[in-house]
Amino acid sequence: MADSKRLAIAKALTNVLETEVAVANGYQHDLAGKVHRGRITFSAREAMPRVVLMETLNPDREPIRAGWQPTQKDSLILLLQGHAEDDQDHPTDPAHLLMADIKKALARIMLTTSPYFRLGGLIADFNMEPGIVRPPDDLSSMAYFYMRVRLEVVEHLADPYRLN
């Protein structure tokens, strides 16, 4: 079964994080097999660190249609959430370090010399927010980070499976 363009983008972003973020590549974490799409619950036994990609609600978007063409340019906004190993004395420190690794890897999407440039042509542009780190709270028993990324996508409305 073919992937829609939006799913192909989410899978490509997952691949960037899982293959790029590795101690062998100069990062502080190894994320192979630890990046999940759309998953929000985990057991206490599951490996850390972990990162989740999910779509965020954004009802105020106004797509830009190219005249009468069946293509539309809009923003795919994804929320990245990450959890790292716990630090009893300074609970948010590990989440800051994990978020820094994520930013470093995502920056490669914007480099023309990178194999990840524009996710192989799937996106027209890419921006990321600075992100925030939160201490343990009612939502999580460990510190975590949130960061939004915005991917500009040109989508063929008559064929959402078309990747170019």
GROMACS .gro file of C-alpha atoms in nm:
model
  164
    1MET     CA    1   0.000   0.000   0.000
    2ALA     CA    2   0.137   0.342  -0.094
    3ASP     CA    3   0.184   0.611   0.170
    4SER     CA    4   0.015   0.948   0.140
    5LYS     CA    5   0.254   1.240   0.111
    6ARG     CA    6   0.191   1.345   0.471
    7LEU     CA    7   0.261   0.996   0.603
    8ALA     CA    8   0.576   0.977   0.388
    9ILE     CA    9   0.690   1.304   0.545
   10ALA     CA   10   0.628   1.174   0.899
   11LYS     CA   11   0.818   0.855   0.819
   12ALA     CA   12   1.108   1.052   0.667
   13LEU     CA   13   1.127   1.273   0.977
   14THR     CA   14   1.125   0.964   1.197
   15ASN     CA   15   1.408   0.821   0.989
   16VAL     CA   16   1.617   1.138   1.026
   17LEU     CA   17   1.590   1.124   1.405
   18GLU     CA   18   1.646   0.749   1.435
   19THR     CA   19   1.946   0.733   1.203
   20GLU     CA   20   2.112   1.069   1.270
   21VAL     CA   21   2.085   1.091   1.649
   22ALA     CA   22   2.351   0.843   1.760
   23VAL     CA   23   2.652   0.868   1.987
   24ALA     CA   24   2.862   0.746   1.693
   25ASN     CA   25   2.750   1.058   1.501
   26GLY     CA   26   2.853   1.299   1.778
   27TYR     CA   27   2.523   1.316   1.968
   28GLN     CA   28   2.462   1.243   2.336
   29HIS     CA   29   2.181   0.995   2.270
   30ASP     CA   30   2.100   0.695   2.053
   31LEU     CA   31   1.746   0.709   1.913
   32ALA     CA   32   1.743   0.401   1.688
   33GLY     CA   33   1.403   0.238   1.744
   34LYS     CA   34   1.302   0.506   1.996
   35VAL     CA   35   1.109   0.752   1.778
   36HIS     CA   36   0.735   0.689   1.760
   37ARG     CA   37   0.456   0.842   1.553
   38GLY     CA   38   0.123   0.913   1.721
   39ARG     CA   39   0.190   0.714   2.035
   40ILE     CA   40   0.120   0.879   2.369
   41THR     CA   41   0.129   0.599   2.626
   42PHE     CA   42   0.432   0.396   2.731
   43SER     CA   43   0.502   0.145   3.004
   44ALA     CA   44   0.753   0.226   3.276
   45ARG     CA   45   0.976  -0.055   3.145
   46GLU     CA   46   1.024   0.089   2.797
   47ALA     CA   47   1.366   0.220   2.703
   48MET     CA   48   1.467   0.581   2.737
   49PRO     CA   49   1.518   0.822   2.579
   50ARG     CA   50   1.218   0.836   2.349
   51VAL     CA   51   1.065   1.088   2.114
   52VAL     CA   52   0.710   1.104   1.984
   53LEU     CA   53   0.590   1.283   1.670
   54MET     CA   54   0.225   1.380   1.662
   55GLU     CA   55   0.012   1.626   1.473
   56THR     CA   56  -0.106   1.929   1.661
   57LEU     CA   57  -0.444   2.093   1.632
   58ASN     CA   58  -0.424   2.408   1.426
   59PRO     CA   59  -0.769   2.511   1.305
   60ASP     CA   60  -0.662   2.863   1.206
   61ARG     CA   61  -0.453   2.761   0.905
   62GLU     CA   62  -0.542   2.906   0.569
   63PRO     CA   63  -0.407   2.700   0.280
   64ILE     CA   64  -0.271   2.871  -0.028
   65ARG     CA   65  -0.410   2.735  -0.350
   66ALA     CA   66  -0.217   2.791  -0.673
   67GLY     CA   67  -0.495   2.950  -0.878
   68TRP     CA   68  -0.728   2.687  -1.019
   69GLN     CA   69  -0.465   2.416  -0.999
   70PRO     CA   70  -0.546   2.108  -0.789
   71THR     CA   71  -0.243   2.175  -0.568
   72GLN     CA   72  -0.238   2.339  -0.230
   73LYS     CA   73   0.045   2.467  -0.012
   74ASP     CA   74  -0.001   2.457   0.360
   75SER     CA   75   0.180   2.387   0.684
   76LEU     CA   76   0.207   2.046   0.841
   77ILE     CA   77   0.268   2.126   1.206
   78LEU     CA   78   0.407   1.846   1.417
   79LEU     CA   79   0.464   1.837   1.788
   80LEU     CA   80   0.771   1.654   1.912
   81GLN     CA   81   0.772   1.533   2.270
   82GLY     CA   82   1.078   1.376   2.426
   83HIS     CA   83   1.156   1.199   2.752
   84ALA     CA   84   1.508   1.126   2.875
   85GLU     CA   85   1.662   0.943   3.168
   86ASP     CA   86   1.566   1.086   3.505
   87ASP     CA   87   1.796   1.310   3.712
   88GLN     CA   88   1.682   1.335   4.074
   89ASP     CA   89   1.876   1.654   4.151
   90HIS     CA   90   1.805   1.845   3.830
   91PRO     CA   91   1.507   1.675   3.662
   92THR     CA   92   1.494   1.892   3.350
   93ASP     CA   93   1.864   1.868   3.257
   94PRO     CA   94   1.834   1.540   3.061
   95ALA     CA   95   1.533   1.673   2.868
   96HIS     CA   96   1.733   1.983   2.770
   97LEU     CA   97   2.014   1.762   2.639
   98LEU     CA   98   1.775   1.542   2.442
   99MET     CA   99   1.605   1.849   2.292
  100ALA     CA  100   1.947   1.986   2.189
  101ASP     CA  101   2.023   1.660   2.006
  102ILE     CA  102   1.685   1.678   1.829
  103LYS     CA  103   1.749   2.039   1.720
  104LYS     CA  104   2.094   1.949   1.591
  105ALA     CA  105   1.953   1.663   1.383
  106LEU     CA  106   1.656   1.864   1.253
  107ALA     CA  107   1.887   2.147   1.144
  108ARG     CA  108   2.029   1.906   0.886
  109ILE     CA  109   1.696   1.921   0.702
  110MET     CA  110   1.782   2.282   0.615
  111LEU     CA  111   2.140   2.219   0.496
  112THR     CA  112   2.175   2.184   0.119
  113THR     CA  113   2.476   1.954   0.168
  114SER     CA  114   2.282   1.714   0.391
  115PRO     CA  115   2.131   1.388   0.267
  116TYR     CA  116   1.820   1.494   0.463
  117PHE     CA  117   1.779   1.828   0.282
  118ARG     CA  118   1.408   1.907   0.258
  119LEU     CA  119   1.344   1.542   0.344
  120GLY     CA  120   1.450   1.437  -0.003
  121GLY     CA  121   1.222   1.691  -0.173
  122LEU     CA  122   0.906   1.601   0.019
  123ILE     CA  123   0.881   1.947   0.176
  124ALA     CA  124   0.919   2.302   0.046
  125ASP     CA  125   1.043   2.458   0.371
  126PHE     CA  126   1.108   2.377   0.736
  127ASN     CA  127   1.103   2.575   1.061
  128MET     CA  128   1.132   2.474   1.423
  129GLU     CA  129   1.039   2.652   1.742
  130PRO     CA  130   1.284   2.685   2.031
  131GLY     CA  131   1.094   2.429   2.240
  132ILE     CA  132   1.020   2.413   2.611
  133VAL     CA  133   1.126   2.178   2.888
  134ARG     CA  134   0.891   2.091   3.173
  135PRO     CA  135   0.957   1.921   3.506
  136PRO     CA  136   0.758   1.616   3.613
  137ASP     CA  137   0.391   1.705   3.653
  138ASP     CA  138   0.040   1.561   3.627
  139LEU     CA  139   0.104   1.465   3.264
  140SER     CA  140   0.433   1.284   3.317
  141SER     CA  141   0.628   1.138   3.606
  142MET     CA  142   0.951   1.252   3.441
  143ALA     CA  143   1.073   1.573   3.280
  144TYR     CA  144   1.001   1.617   2.911
  145PHE     CA  145   1.033   1.862   2.625
  146TYR     CA  146   0.787   1.986   2.365
  147MET     CA  147   0.888   2.139   2.037
  148ARG     CA  148   0.676   2.231   1.736
  149VAL     CA  149   0.808   2.202   1.383
  150ARG     CA  150   0.643   2.344   1.072
  151LEU     CA  151   0.689   2.174   0.739
  152GLU     CA  152   0.565   2.354   0.428
  153VAL     CA  153   0.396   2.099   0.203
  154VAL     CA  154   0.271   2.129  -0.152
  155GLU     CA  155   0.002   1.867  -0.186
  156HIS     CA  156  -0.178   1.749  -0.497
  157LEU     CA  157  -0.538   1.738  -0.377
  158ALA     CA  158  -0.653   1.505  -0.653
  159ASP     CA  159  -0.369   1.264  -0.568
  160PRO     CA  160  -0.257   1.283  -0.202
  161TYR     CA  161  -0.027   0.985  -0.266
  162ARG     CA  162   0.182   1.182  -0.516
  163LEU     CA  163   0.519   1.254  -0.354
  164ASN     CA  164   0.654   1.519  -0.591
   0.00000   0.00000   0.00000
